[in-house]
């Protein structure tokens, strides 16, 4: 984009309120003594949404990006008719991320994780010589692989072996993208551990997960899409969560929208959901505990294997730190709910029948909990509801195409040593 200019912003530590400049790839406030998010404070207080040909970067006023990368697509929000009628709701809005060209959304990896990847990768300095490291349960890896491959950015992915079937692509990737995996039986937490070992090599640097402002502000485009389409901040926000980062991002976007002054003054009630039996954040929330409760590693791995929505299996989410999910739920009078595999399957089937788009199990979990709220009479029929459909359209994206799978360069045992990983990744690129 010829007239693209990076937006100006500072960083603010949530725990202390200290504001400081972004000196590059900052993930924490070095002066803060307790775990805390840092947030971007954008100079531009009223967002000016750009044209559709900007893709995700139509929201660049509130993205900490240095450039525009090719191939992005923004989430699309539309008013539901068939599903809303079925549920007896008059003001249900669906924010759709995925592949559905007829609705104007073209995320070819079919996941809202593209919103993160295009924002994070556009925050990287073009002269960066180190290699980006991303740990993922599947969808995030697929999104980062596509963006880095298309834009020639070096990337090392760490993914659990049991989730490798999520790494499908419609064409081969550039060899600037490499993959290592943790052995069968491992989960997302094991993949994070593997990525942390790789990061002990000076050739690599961490993407940062939830602490990366670009990741959260990229995901916040779902809320920005909803508010700028509807013309107001929704009353309710529904989303399934593994880490809760998307919901934290929605809360942060909501506060910016209040400051903007044109979209209302309410905080959307965050109703987030987990896929039973893997429900560590639900358990902590029910106990009103800021700290996560003990979760035996063996049981956690087994529970992660049992759920359909594998992307929701984060054992170490950004829950209790300042500015994390616990704070977001308290601030918005929100709640955590649970849906089973069977409930998610029924919700996915219903969405396909009524809205005409296939969705992944995770947004099926979110829809299932909306259905529960409606059936319990706990939601007003005329409330402005945003349903965040975080992945959709795989059937259309894959139809008639030969799929290409990214294979790991090496699969490491769960008990691997630092030296084994470092010596391997040092010669990988």
Short mmCIF file of C-alpha atoms in Angstrom, two decimals:
data_model
loop_
_atom_site.label_atom_id
_atom_site.label_comp_id
_atom_site.label_asym_id
_atom_site.label_seq_id
_atom_site.Cartn_x
_atom_site.Cartn_y
_atom_site.Cartn_z
CA UNK A 1 0.00 0.00 0.00
CA UNK A 2 1.70 3.14 -1.26
CA UNK A 3 0.17 5.44 1.34
CA UNK A 4 0.63 3.06 4.31
CA UNK A 5 2.22 4.73 7.32
CA UNK A 6 2.96 2.80 10.52
CA UNK A 7 0.78 3.96 13.38
CA UNK A 8 2.40 5.60 16.41
CA UNK A 9 2.03 3.96 19.81
CA UNK A 10 3.64 3.51 23.21
CA UNK A 11 3.54 0.51 25.56
CA UNK A 12 1.83 0.41 28.93
CA UNK A 13 2.37 -2.12 31.70
CA UNK A 14 -1.04 -3.26 33.00
CA UNK A 15 0.21 -4.01 36.54
CA UNK A 16 1.97 -0.69 37.17
CA UNK A 17 0.59 1.70 34.55
CA UNK A 18 4.12 2.60 33.45
CA UNK A 19 4.27 3.86 29.86
CA UNK A 20 7.37 3.44 27.72
CA UNK A 21 8.50 3.24 24.10
CA UNK A 22 8.56 0.02 22.12
CA UNK A 23 12.27 -0.54 21.53
CA UNK A 24 11.59 -3.45 19.19
CA UNK A 25 10.38 -6.93 20.09
CA UNK A 26 9.30 -6.12 23.67
CA UNK A 27 7.02 -8.70 25.35
CA UNK A 28 7.30 -7.57 29.01
CA UNK A 29 8.05 -4.47 31.04
CA UNK A 30 11.57 -5.16 32.37
CA UNK A 31 10.88 -2.91 35.38
CA UNK A 32 7.74 -4.75 36.47
CA UNK A 33 8.26 -7.23 39.32
CA UNK A 34 5.09 -9.29 38.79
CA UNK A 35 3.64 -11.12 35.74
CA UNK A 36 1.79 -8.60 33.59
CA UNK A 37 0.63 -7.92 30.06
CA UNK A 38 1.87 -4.84 28.26
CA UNK A 39 -0.60 -3.06 25.99
CA UNK A 40 -0.20 -0.82 22.98
CA UNK A 41 -1.47 2.73 23.54
CA UNK A 42 -2.24 4.05 20.06
CA UNK A 43 -1.81 7.74 19.33
CA UNK A 44 -4.86 7.68 17.07
CA UNK A 45 -7.89 7.46 19.36
CA UNK A 46 -10.55 7.27 16.63
CA UNK A 47 -10.08 4.38 14.24
CA UNK A 48 -10.33 5.09 10.53
CA UNK A 49 -11.14 1.79 8.80
CA UNK A 50 -9.38 1.51 5.43
CA UNK A 51 -10.73 -0.06 2.23
CA UNK A 52 -11.13 -3.83 1.75
CA UNK A 53 -8.03 -4.05 -0.46
CA UNK A 54 -5.95 -3.54 2.70
CA UNK A 55 -7.13 -6.96 3.94
CA UNK A 56 -6.52 -7.29 7.68
CA UNK A 57 -4.58 -4.02 7.59
CA UNK A 58 -7.83 -2.08 7.06
CA UNK A 59 -7.58 -1.87 10.89
CA UNK A 60 -3.91 -0.75 10.82
CA UNK A 61 -4.61 2.37 12.94
CA UNK A 62 -4.75 -0.04 15.90
CA UNK A 63 -2.12 -2.58 14.83
CA UNK A 64 1.57 -2.31 15.85
CA UNK A 65 2.83 -3.10 12.35
CA UNK A 66 5.78 -1.76 10.37
CA UNK A 67 4.57 -2.89 6.94
CA UNK A 68 1.77 -4.52 4.96
CA UNK A 69 2.22 -8.18 3.99
CA UNK A 70 0.52 -9.74 0.99
CA UNK A 71 -2.41 -12.13 1.13
CA UNK A 72 -4.31 -11.09 4.26
CA UNK A 73 -8.06 -11.06 4.81
CA UNK A 74 -10.04 -9.37 7.59
CA UNK A 75 -12.82 -11.06 9.60
CA UNK A 76 -16.32 -10.32 8.29
CA UNK A 77 -19.34 -9.58 10.49
CA UNK A 78 -22.91 -10.10 9.27
CA UNK A 79 -26.35 -10.24 10.86
CA UNK A 80 -27.65 -13.77 11.24
CA UNK A 81 -31.12 -14.57 9.98
CA UNK A 82 -31.62 -18.34 9.99
CA UNK A 83 -29.64 -19.21 13.14
CA UNK A 84 -31.03 -16.15 14.95
CA UNK A 85 -34.59 -17.16 14.06
CA UNK A 86 -33.94 -20.75 15.18
CA UNK A 87 -32.68 -19.47 18.56
CA UNK A 88 -35.39 -16.83 18.89
CA UNK A 89 -32.86 -13.98 18.87
CA UNK A 90 -33.42 -10.68 17.05
CA UNK A 91 -29.93 -9.17 17.14
CA UNK A 92 -27.39 -11.96 16.61
CA UNK A 93 -24.24 -11.03 14.70
CA UNK A 94 -21.72 -13.54 13.43
CA UNK A 95 -18.07 -12.55 13.07
CA UNK A 96 -16.67 -15.04 10.60
CA UNK A 97 -13.01 -15.91 10.15
CA UNK A 98 -12.21 -18.61 7.63
CA UNK A 99 -12.65 -19.32 3.95
CA UNK A 100 -16.01 -18.18 2.65
CA UNK A 101 -15.55 -16.00 -0.47
CA UNK A 102 -19.31 -15.49 -0.88
CA UNK A 103 -19.30 -13.67 2.47
CA UNK A 104 -16.10 -11.79 1.63
CA UNK A 105 -13.68 -13.63 3.90
CA UNK A 106 -10.68 -15.35 2.27
CA UNK A 107 -8.47 -16.81 5.01
CA UNK A 108 -7.13 -19.81 3.09
CA UNK A 109 -5.96 -21.55 6.29
CA UNK A 110 -9.61 -21.26 7.44
CA UNK A 111 -8.71 -19.94 10.89
CA UNK A 112 -8.73 -16.59 12.70
CA UNK A 113 -5.14 -17.39 13.64
CA UNK A 114 -4.31 -15.61 10.37
CA UNK A 115 -5.24 -12.36 12.11
CA UNK A 116 -2.41 -13.03 14.57
CA UNK A 117 0.12 -14.18 11.98
CA UNK A 118 -0.31 -11.22 9.62
CA UNK A 119 -0.06 -8.77 12.51
CA UNK A 120 2.90 -10.44 14.28
CA UNK A 121 4.91 -10.94 11.08
CA UNK A 122 4.30 -7.33 10.02
CA UNK A 123 5.73 -6.21 13.38
CA UNK A 124 9.04 -7.95 12.56
CA UNK A 125 11.81 -5.67 11.34
CA UNK A 126 12.67 -6.42 7.70
CA UNK A 127 16.36 -6.63 8.68
CA UNK A 128 15.79 -9.26 11.39
CA UNK A 129 18.24 -12.12 10.79
CA UNK A 130 17.19 -14.44 13.63
CA UNK A 131 14.52 -17.10 13.13
CA UNK A 132 11.01 -16.74 14.58
CA UNK A 133 9.83 -19.62 16.81
CA UNK A 134 6.12 -20.45 17.20
CA UNK A 135 4.65 -23.26 19.32
CA UNK A 136 1.15 -24.34 18.33
CA UNK A 137 -1.55 -26.96 18.76
CA UNK A 138 -2.21 -26.74 15.01
CA UNK A 139 -4.16 -23.77 13.63
CA UNK A 140 -1.64 -21.13 14.69
CA UNK A 141 1.14 -23.15 13.04
CA UNK A 142 -0.83 -23.41 9.81
CA UNK A 143 -1.46 -19.67 9.75
CA UNK A 144 2.14 -18.66 10.55
CA UNK A 145 3.48 -21.21 8.03
CA UNK A 146 1.36 -19.72 5.26
CA UNK A 147 2.18 -16.09 6.07
CA UNK A 148 5.92 -16.73 6.50
CA UNK A 149 6.09 -18.90 3.38
CA UNK A 150 4.30 -16.31 1.24
CA UNK A 151 6.45 -13.46 2.58
CA UNK A 152 9.82 -15.26 2.85
CA UNK A 153 10.16 -14.96 6.65
CA UNK A 154 12.21 -17.65 8.42
CA UNK A 155 10.08 -19.68 10.84
CA UNK A 156 10.54 -22.68 13.13
CA UNK A 157 7.33 -24.36 14.29
CA UNK A 158 6.92 -26.73 17.27
CA UNK A 159 3.74 -28.84 17.20
CA UNK A 160 2.56 -32.01 19.02
CA UNK A 161 2.85 -35.13 16.83
CA UNK A 162 -0.82 -35.96 17.44
CA UNK A 163 -1.85 -32.62 15.87
CA UNK A 164 0.23 -32.82 12.67
CA UNK A 165 -2.86 -33.49 10.54
CA UNK A 166 -3.76 -29.81 11.13
CA UNK A 167 -0.76 -28.75 9.02
CA UNK A 168 -2.43 -29.05 5.62
CA UNK A 169 -1.84 -26.61 2.77
CA UNK A 170 -3.15 -26.27 -0.77
CA UNK A 171 0.38 -25.87 -2.13
CA UNK A 172 3.94 -26.68 -0.97
CA UNK A 173 5.59 -24.22 1.39
CA UNK A 174 8.74 -22.18 0.91
CA UNK A 175 11.66 -23.93 2.67
CA UNK A 176 12.06 -20.90 4.96
CA UNK A 177 9.45 -22.75 7.11
CA UNK A 178 10.63 -25.73 9.20
CA UNK A 179 8.80 -27.95 11.68
CA UNK A 180 9.88 -29.95 14.73
CA UNK A 181 7.44 -32.04 16.78
CA UNK A 182 7.18 -33.60 20.22
CA UNK A 183 6.44 -37.33 20.24
CA UNK A 184 3.06 -39.11 20.25
CA UNK A 185 1.15 -38.58 23.47
CA UNK A 186 2.50 -35.05 23.87
CA UNK A 187 0.23 -32.01 23.97
CA UNK A 188 0.47 -28.26 23.33
CA UNK A 189 2.35 -27.72 26.60
CA UNK A 190 4.98 -30.24 25.43
CA UNK A 191 5.28 -28.33 22.13
CA UNK A 192 5.82 -25.09 24.10
CA UNK A 193 8.54 -26.84 26.14
CA UNK A 194 10.22 -28.02 22.92
CA UNK A 195 10.11 -24.49 21.45
CA UNK A 196 11.64 -23.10 24.68
CA UNK A 197 14.58 -25.50 24.29
CA UNK A 198 15.10 -24.36 20.70
CA UNK A 199 15.10 -20.76 21.93
CA UNK A 200 18.25 -21.45 23.96
CA UNK A 201 20.08 -21.16 20.64
CA UNK A 202 21.03 -17.56 19.84
CA UNK A 203 19.84 -18.03 16.24
CA UNK A 204 16.19 -17.96 17.32
CA UNK A 205 13.73 -15.61 19.01
CA UNK A 206 10.29 -16.16 20.55
CA UNK A 207 7.09 -15.02 18.94
CA UNK A 208 5.83 -14.48 22.48
CA UNK A 209 2.29 -15.82 22.40
CA UNK A 210 -0.29 -13.84 24.33
CA UNK A 211 2.34 -11.37 25.54
CA UNK A 212 3.02 -10.16 22.00
CA UNK A 213 0.93 -7.01 21.47
CA UNK A 214 0.79 -7.78 17.75
CA UNK A 215 -0.80 -11.16 18.39
CA UNK A 216 -3.51 -9.75 20.65
CA UNK A 217 -4.18 -6.67 18.53
CA UNK A 218 -4.34 -8.85 15.40
CA UNK A 219 -6.99 -10.99 17.09
CA UNK A 220 -8.79 -7.87 18.30
CA UNK A 221 -9.83 -7.22 14.69
CA UNK A 222 -12.75 -9.62 15.31
CA UNK A 223 -14.21 -7.15 17.83
CA UNK A 224 -13.29 -4.20 15.60
CA UNK A 225 -15.05 -5.89 12.67
CA UNK A 226 -18.18 -6.42 14.79
CA UNK A 227 -18.35 -2.94 16.32
CA UNK A 228 -17.63 -1.06 13.08
CA UNK A 229 -20.18 -3.18 11.19
CA UNK A 230 -22.93 -3.10 13.80
CA UNK A 231 -22.20 0.52 14.72
CA UNK A 232 -21.92 -0.26 18.42
CA UNK A 233 -20.10 -2.46 20.94
CA UNK A 234 -22.02 -5.75 21.36
CA UNK A 235 -23.69 -6.67 24.67
CA UNK A 236 -22.28 -10.21 24.61
CA UNK A 237 -19.19 -11.80 23.09
CA UNK A 238 -19.09 -15.61 22.67
CA UNK A 239 -15.89 -17.52 21.88
CA UNK A 240 -14.27 -20.87 22.65
CA UNK A 241 -10.83 -20.49 24.25
CA UNK A 242 -7.64 -22.49 24.69
CA UNK A 243 -5.45 -19.69 25.99
CA UNK A 244 -8.10 -16.98 26.25
CA UNK A 245 -5.94 -14.60 24.22
CA UNK A 246 -8.72 -13.84 21.74
CA UNK A 247 -11.09 -12.85 24.54
CA UNK A 248 -8.41 -10.70 26.22
CA UNK A 249 -7.87 -9.03 22.82
CA UNK A 250 -11.62 -8.39 22.45
CA UNK A 251 -11.70 -6.73 25.90
CA UNK A 252 -8.72 -4.53 25.00
CA UNK A 253 -10.33 -3.55 21.68
CA UNK A 254 -13.57 -2.80 23.55
CA UNK A 255 -11.76 -0.32 25.81
CA UNK A 256 -10.26 1.39 22.75
CA UNK A 257 -13.72 1.57 21.15
CA UNK A 258 -15.11 3.24 24.29
CA UNK A 259 -12.29 5.78 24.11
CA UNK A 260 -13.08 6.33 20.41
CA UNK A 261 -16.47 7.65 21.54
CA UNK A 262 -18.60 6.53 18.57
CA UNK A 263 -19.52 2.96 19.54
CA UNK A 264 -21.05 3.20 23.02
CA UNK A 265 -19.70 2.96 26.53
CA UNK A 266 -20.53 -0.63 27.49
CA UNK A 267 -18.15 -3.52 28.06
CA UNK A 268 -19.31 -6.61 26.16
CA UNK A 269 -19.91 -9.50 28.54
CA UNK A 270 -17.28 -12.12 27.64
CA UNK A 271 -18.78 -15.63 27.59
CA UNK A 272 -15.92 -17.98 26.81
CA UNK A 273 -16.00 -21.76 26.66
CA UNK A 274 -13.86 -24.87 26.95
CA UNK A 275 -14.26 -28.37 25.48
CA UNK A 276 -14.88 -31.02 28.17
CA UNK A 277 -13.08 -32.88 29.61
CA UNK A 278 -10.17 -30.42 29.11
CA UNK A 279 -11.41 -27.52 31.26
CA UNK A 280 -8.59 -26.11 33.49
CA UNK A 281 -9.65 -22.46 33.17
CA UNK A 282 -13.29 -23.35 33.84
CA UNK A 283 -12.21 -25.17 37.03
CA UNK A 284 -10.14 -22.20 38.21
CA UNK A 285 -12.96 -19.75 37.41
CA UNK A 286 -15.55 -21.85 39.24
CA UNK A 287 -13.26 -21.80 42.28
CA UNK A 288 -12.89 -18.02 41.86
CA UNK A 289 -9.14 -18.59 41.77
CA UNK A 290 -6.79 -16.20 39.99
CA UNK A 291 -4.24 -19.03 39.96
CA UNK A 292 -4.72 -22.13 37.84
CA UNK A 293 -5.50 -25.22 39.94
CA UNK A 294 -3.13 -28.23 39.99
CA UNK A 295 -3.60 -30.38 36.86
CA UNK A 296 -1.73 -33.66 36.70
CA UNK A 297 0.34 -33.75 33.48
CA UNK A 298 -0.69 -37.30 32.60
CA UNK A 299 -4.39 -36.51 33.09
CA UNK A 300 -4.04 -33.25 31.14
CA UNK A 301 -2.49 -35.07 28.17
CA UNK A 302 -5.23 -37.69 28.27
CA UNK A 303 -7.98 -35.05 28.47
CA UNK A 304 -6.38 -33.17 25.55
CA UNK A 305 -6.48 -36.37 23.50
CA UNK A 306 -10.20 -36.78 24.19
CA UNK A 307 -11.44 -33.39 22.98
CA UNK A 308 -12.41 -32.73 19.36
CA UNK A 309 -11.29 -29.09 19.55
CA UNK A 310 -7.57 -29.84 19.96
CA UNK A 311 -6.72 -26.14 19.55
CA UNK A 312 -8.33 -25.50 22.95
CA UNK A 313 -5.83 -27.63 24.90
CA UNK A 314 -3.53 -25.08 26.55
CA UNK A 315 -2.31 -26.13 30.02
CA UNK A 316 -0.50 -22.85 30.76
CA UNK A 317 -2.81 -20.08 29.54
CA UNK A 318 -2.36 -16.34 30.29
CA UNK A 319 -5.11 -16.56 32.88
CA UNK A 320 -3.96 -15.08 36.18
CA UNK A 321 -1.40 -12.43 35.24
CA UNK A 322 -2.32 -8.72 35.31
CA UNK A 323 -4.40 -8.02 32.19
CA UNK A 324 -5.03 -11.74 31.60
CA UNK A 325 -8.28 -13.66 31.15
CA UNK A 326 -9.24 -13.61 34.84
CA UNK A 327 -9.11 -9.80 34.83
CA UNK A 328 -10.97 -9.63 31.51
CA UNK A 329 -13.82 -11.78 32.84
CA UNK A 330 -14.03 -9.85 36.12
CA UNK A 331 -14.05 -6.49 34.29
CA UNK A 332 -16.82 -7.51 31.89
CA UNK A 333 -18.94 -9.56 34.34
CA UNK A 334 -18.19 -12.51 32.08
CA UNK A 335 -18.26 -16.28 32.52
CA UNK A 336 -16.59 -19.52 31.44
CA UNK A 337 -18.81 -22.34 30.17
CA UNK A 338 -18.25 -25.89 28.96
CA UNK A 339 -19.46 -27.94 25.99
CA UNK A 340 -18.89 -31.62 25.24
CA UNK A 341 -17.75 -33.09 21.92
CA UNK A 342 -21.32 -34.20 21.23
CA UNK A 343 -22.73 -30.72 21.90
CA UNK A 344 -20.07 -29.16 19.65
CA UNK A 345 -20.86 -31.64 16.84
CA UNK A 346 -24.56 -30.81 17.03
CA UNK A 347 -23.78 -27.08 16.97
CA UNK A 348 -21.48 -27.48 13.94
CA UNK A 349 -24.22 -29.40 12.10
CA UNK A 350 -26.80 -26.73 12.98
CA UNK A 351 -24.53 -23.90 11.78
CA UNK A 352 -23.90 -25.67 8.46
CA UNK A 353 -27.64 -26.23 7.94
CA UNK A 354 -28.72 -22.72 8.87
CA UNK A 355 -25.78 -20.48 7.89
CA UNK A 356 -24.42 -22.58 5.01
CA UNK A 357 -20.80 -22.76 6.20
CA UNK A 358 -18.92 -25.66 7.79
CA UNK A 359 -17.17 -24.69 11.02
CA UNK A 360 -14.43 -26.24 13.16
CA UNK A 361 -15.12 -27.93 16.53
CA UNK A 362 -13.85 -24.91 18.53
CA UNK A 363 -16.47 -22.44 17.23
CA UNK A 364 -18.92 -25.33 17.58
CA UNK A 365 -18.11 -25.25 21.31
CA UNK A 366 -18.83 -21.48 21.37
CA UNK A 367 -22.18 -21.93 19.57
CA UNK A 368 -23.11 -24.81 21.88
CA UNK A 369 -22.68 -22.55 24.90
CA UNK A 370 -24.74 -19.79 23.28
CA UNK A 371 -27.50 -22.37 22.75
CA UNK A 372 -27.23 -23.36 26.44
CA UNK A 373 -27.53 -19.73 27.55
CA UNK A 374 -30.59 -19.19 25.34
CA UNK A 375 -32.28 -22.41 26.49
CA UNK A 376 -31.66 -21.48 30.14
CA UNK A 377 -33.33 -18.10 29.53
CA UNK A 378 -30.17 -16.31 30.62
CA UNK A 379 -29.86 -14.03 27.60
CA UNK A 380 -32.28 -11.32 26.46
CA UNK A 381 -33.90 -12.08 23.10
CA UNK A 382 -33.10 -8.60 21.76
CA UNK A 383 -29.55 -8.39 23.15
CA UNK A 384 -26.81 -7.47 20.69
CA UNK A 385 -24.78 -10.70 20.55
CA UNK A 386 -21.46 -11.28 18.79
CA UNK A 387 -20.67 -14.92 18.05
CA UNK A 388 -16.99 -15.25 17.16
CA UNK A 389 -16.72 -18.08 14.61
CA UNK A 390 -12.97 -18.59 14.74
CA UNK A 391 -12.56 -21.18 11.99
CA UNK A 392 -14.71 -22.09 9.01
CA UNK A 393 -14.84 -23.12 5.37
CA UNK A 394 -12.35 -26.00 5.29
CA UNK A 395 -14.65 -27.99 2.99
CA UNK A 396 -14.69 -25.21 0.40
CA UNK A 397 -10.96 -24.47 0.78
CA UNK A 398 -9.98 -28.11 0.28
CA UNK A 399 -12.57 -29.10 -2.33
CA UNK A 400 -11.01 -30.39 -5.54
CA UNK A 401 -7.50 -29.56 -4.35
CA UNK A 402 -4.63 -31.88 -3.64
CA UNK A 403 -3.49 -31.18 -0.08
CA UNK A 404 0.14 -30.86 0.95
CA UNK A 405 1.19 -31.64 4.53
CA UNK A 406 4.16 -30.09 6.32
CA UNK A 407 6.27 -32.92 7.72
CA UNK A 408 8.52 -32.52 10.78
CA UNK A 409 12.26 -32.34 10.19
CA UNK A 410 12.59 -34.24 13.47
CA UNK A 411 10.32 -35.72 16.15
CA UNK A 412 11.77 -35.40 19.66
CA UNK A 413 10.92 -37.60 22.67
CA UNK A 414 9.01 -35.92 25.50
CA UNK A 415 12.07 -36.28 27.75
CA UNK A 416 14.52 -34.66 25.30
CA UNK A 417 17.52 -32.74 26.67
CA UNK A 418 18.47 -29.13 25.99
CA UNK A 419 21.66 -30.18 24.19
CA UNK A 420 19.88 -32.53 21.78
CA UNK A 421 17.46 -29.82 20.65
CA UNK A 422 20.00 -26.97 20.47
CA UNK A 423 22.56 -28.97 18.49
CA UNK A 424 19.86 -30.01 16.03
CA UNK A 425 18.21 -26.62 15.45
CA UNK A 426 21.57 -24.85 15.16
CA UNK A 427 22.09 -26.61 11.81
CA UNK A 428 18.46 -26.68 10.63
CA UNK A 429 18.44 -23.52 8.50
#
